[in-house]
Short mmCIF file of C-alpha atoms and ligand atoms in Angstrom, two decimals:
data_model
loop_
_atom_site.label_atom_id
_atom_site.label_comp_id
_atom_site.label_asym_id
_atom_site.label_seq_id
_atom_site.Cartn_x
_atom_site.Cartn_y
_atom_site.Cartn_z
CA MET A 1 35.98 40.85 124.98
CA ALA A 2 36.24 44.13 123.08
CA SER A 3 33.33 46.17 121.71
CA LEU A 4 32.73 46.59 117.99
CA ALA A 5 33.49 50.30 118.40
CA GLN A 6 36.89 49.38 119.79
CA MET A 7 37.57 46.85 117.04
CA HIS A 8 36.49 49.32 114.39
CA THR A 9 38.76 52.06 115.72
CA ALA A 10 41.66 49.60 115.87
CA GLU A 11 41.03 48.77 112.22
CA HIS A 12 41.46 52.43 111.23
CA ILE A 13 44.80 52.58 113.03
CA LEU A 14 46.00 49.26 111.59
CA THR A 15 45.03 50.25 108.05
CA ARG A 16 46.93 53.53 108.39
CA VAL A 17 50.01 51.71 109.64
CA MET A 18 49.81 49.21 106.76
CA ARG A 19 49.63 52.06 104.28
CA GLU A 20 52.48 54.10 105.75
CA ARG A 21 54.90 51.24 106.41
CA PHE A 22 54.00 48.55 103.89
CA GLY A 23 52.45 50.44 100.97
CA ALA A 24 48.97 48.90 101.23
CA THR A 25 46.45 51.04 99.35
CA ARG A 26 43.43 50.03 101.44
CA ASN A 27 41.76 47.37 103.52
CA PHE A 28 40.02 45.31 100.82
CA GLU A 29 37.88 43.18 103.01
CA MET A 30 37.29 43.25 106.68
CA HIS A 31 35.33 41.24 109.13
CA LEU A 32 35.09 42.44 112.71
CA THR A 33 33.53 40.77 115.72
CA GLU A 34 34.01 41.49 119.42
CA ARG A 35 36.55 38.70 119.58
CA LYS A 36 38.55 39.01 116.41
CA GLY A 37 39.23 41.20 113.41
CA LYS A 38 40.25 40.13 109.90
CA CYS A 39 41.65 42.64 107.43
CA ASP A 40 43.02 42.04 103.91
CA TYR A 41 45.76 44.24 102.48
CA ASP A 42 47.55 44.42 99.15
CA VAL A 43 51.08 44.03 100.43
CA ALA A 44 53.44 42.36 97.95
CA ARG A 45 56.05 40.95 100.28
CA ASP A 46 55.48 38.42 103.01
CA LEU A 47 55.78 39.75 106.52
CA ALA A 48 58.44 38.38 108.84
CA PRO A 49 57.84 38.03 112.59
CA GLU A 50 59.80 41.30 113.06
CA ASP A 51 57.37 43.07 110.72
CA LEU A 52 54.39 41.81 112.71
CA ALA A 53 56.05 42.96 115.93
CA GLU A 54 56.63 46.37 114.36
CA ILE A 55 52.97 46.65 113.29
CA GLU A 56 51.86 45.80 116.82
CA ARG A 57 54.28 48.34 118.26
CA LEU A 58 53.14 51.13 115.91
CA VAL A 59 49.42 50.49 116.55
CA ASN A 60 49.99 50.32 120.31
CA GLU A 61 51.94 53.60 120.17
CA VAL A 62 48.88 55.34 118.73
CA ILE A 63 46.68 53.73 121.40
CA ALA A 64 49.08 54.92 124.11
CA ARG A 65 48.90 58.50 122.81
CA ASP A 66 45.19 58.45 123.76
CA LEU A 67 44.26 60.51 120.70
CA PRO A 68 40.72 61.91 120.42
CA VAL A 69 38.48 60.23 117.84
CA GLU A 70 36.23 62.81 116.20
CA THR A 71 33.84 62.90 113.28
CA GLU A 72 32.91 65.62 110.82
CA THR A 73 30.63 65.62 107.81
CA ILE A 74 31.87 67.23 104.61
CA PRO A 75 30.36 67.72 101.13
CA LEU A 76 30.88 64.88 98.66
CA GLU A 77 32.93 67.05 96.29
CA GLU A 78 35.45 67.93 98.97
CA ALA A 79 35.65 64.31 100.11
CA ARG A 80 36.34 63.14 96.56
CA GLU A 81 39.42 65.34 96.38
CA LYS A 82 40.85 64.31 99.72
CA TYR A 83 39.92 60.69 100.31
CA ASP A 84 39.74 57.25 98.77
CA LEU A 85 35.96 56.84 98.42
CA TRP A 86 35.88 53.41 96.84
CA LYS A 87 33.27 51.96 99.21
CA LEU A 88 30.81 54.85 99.13
CA PRO A 89 27.18 54.33 98.05
CA GLU A 90 26.52 56.40 94.94
CA GLU A 91 23.58 58.49 96.13
CA VAL A 92 25.26 60.25 99.09
CA GLN A 93 25.84 64.01 99.06
CA GLU A 94 27.85 64.23 102.27
CA VAL A 95 30.60 62.08 103.67
CA ARG A 96 31.41 61.40 107.31
CA ILE A 97 35.09 61.60 108.13
CA VAL A 98 36.50 59.89 111.21
CA ARG A 99 39.59 61.66 112.50
CA ILE A 100 42.01 60.07 114.94
CA GLY A 101 43.98 63.00 116.34
CA ASP A 102 46.69 64.04 113.89
CA PHE A 103 47.29 60.41 112.92
CA ASP A 104 44.53 59.49 110.48
CA ALA A 105 41.34 60.65 108.79
CA THR A 106 39.16 58.16 106.92
CA PRO A 107 35.61 58.21 105.54
CA CYS A 108 33.51 55.84 107.65
CA ALA A 109 29.93 55.50 108.86
CA GLY A 110 30.65 53.04 111.68
CA GLU A 111 30.84 53.31 115.46
CA HIS A 112 34.11 54.25 117.15
CA VAL A 113 35.48 54.95 120.62
CA ARG A 114 36.14 58.54 121.76
CA HIS A 115 39.81 58.14 122.64
CA THR A 116 42.35 55.62 121.36
CA GLY A 117 43.35 54.85 124.97
CA GLU A 118 40.06 52.94 125.29
CA LEU A 119 41.29 50.20 122.97
CA GLY A 120 43.49 48.23 125.35
CA ARG A 121 46.36 46.33 123.78
CA PHE A 122 46.44 45.45 120.08
CA VAL A 123 47.70 41.93 119.33
CA ILE A 124 48.18 40.23 115.96
CA VAL A 125 46.86 36.67 116.10
CA SER A 126 48.15 35.60 112.69
CA ALA A 127 49.08 36.88 109.25
CA GLY A 128 49.16 34.98 105.97
CA ARG A 129 48.68 35.08 102.24
CA LYS A 130 45.22 34.23 100.88
CA GLU A 131 44.51 32.52 97.55
CA ASP A 132 43.60 35.85 95.99
CA GLY A 133 47.05 37.19 96.85
CA LEU A 134 45.97 39.55 99.58
CA LEU A 135 47.66 39.52 102.95
CA ARG A 136 45.22 38.73 105.74
CA ILE A 137 45.93 40.00 109.23
CA ARG A 138 43.92 38.69 112.18
CA PHE A 139 44.00 40.70 115.37
CA LYS A 140 42.38 41.05 118.77
CA LEU A 141 42.27 43.56 121.57
CA ARG A 142 43.27 42.64 125.10
CA PRO A 143 42.48 44.68 128.21
CA ALA A 144 45.34 47.06 129.00
CA GLY A 145 47.66 46.41 131.94
ZN1 ZN B 201 35.30 53.14 111.04
#
């Protein structure tokens, strides 16, 4: 079983891959447990088995690079210019940014691992269209090796 910090870090990597390769703007709804993660993306086309294999490959490449996961806190004004702050509570004055090496930087208040190599192997369990039109991807993390 994975930890929530592992699942959460995997979600950042997956969301970045979905944006770069499939044009998703963001992860609209997510539900993470130690066993399974569910993420919903606005991807117009249906994904073929080859696409799912490519997503797994790209996420696992980032894990294999063992990138450092670091956080920094920046003023709200600066964060507004650089990031998609759609989920932010209104009263905050500073925003915590979670940086995964040179691969991704995303505002987030959650718990994460310190290096991507701690995630093990990323596996997609299933992917399918929901009634609201969003594409739901279910994933898990398996121990490496
Ligand atoms: Zn996070």
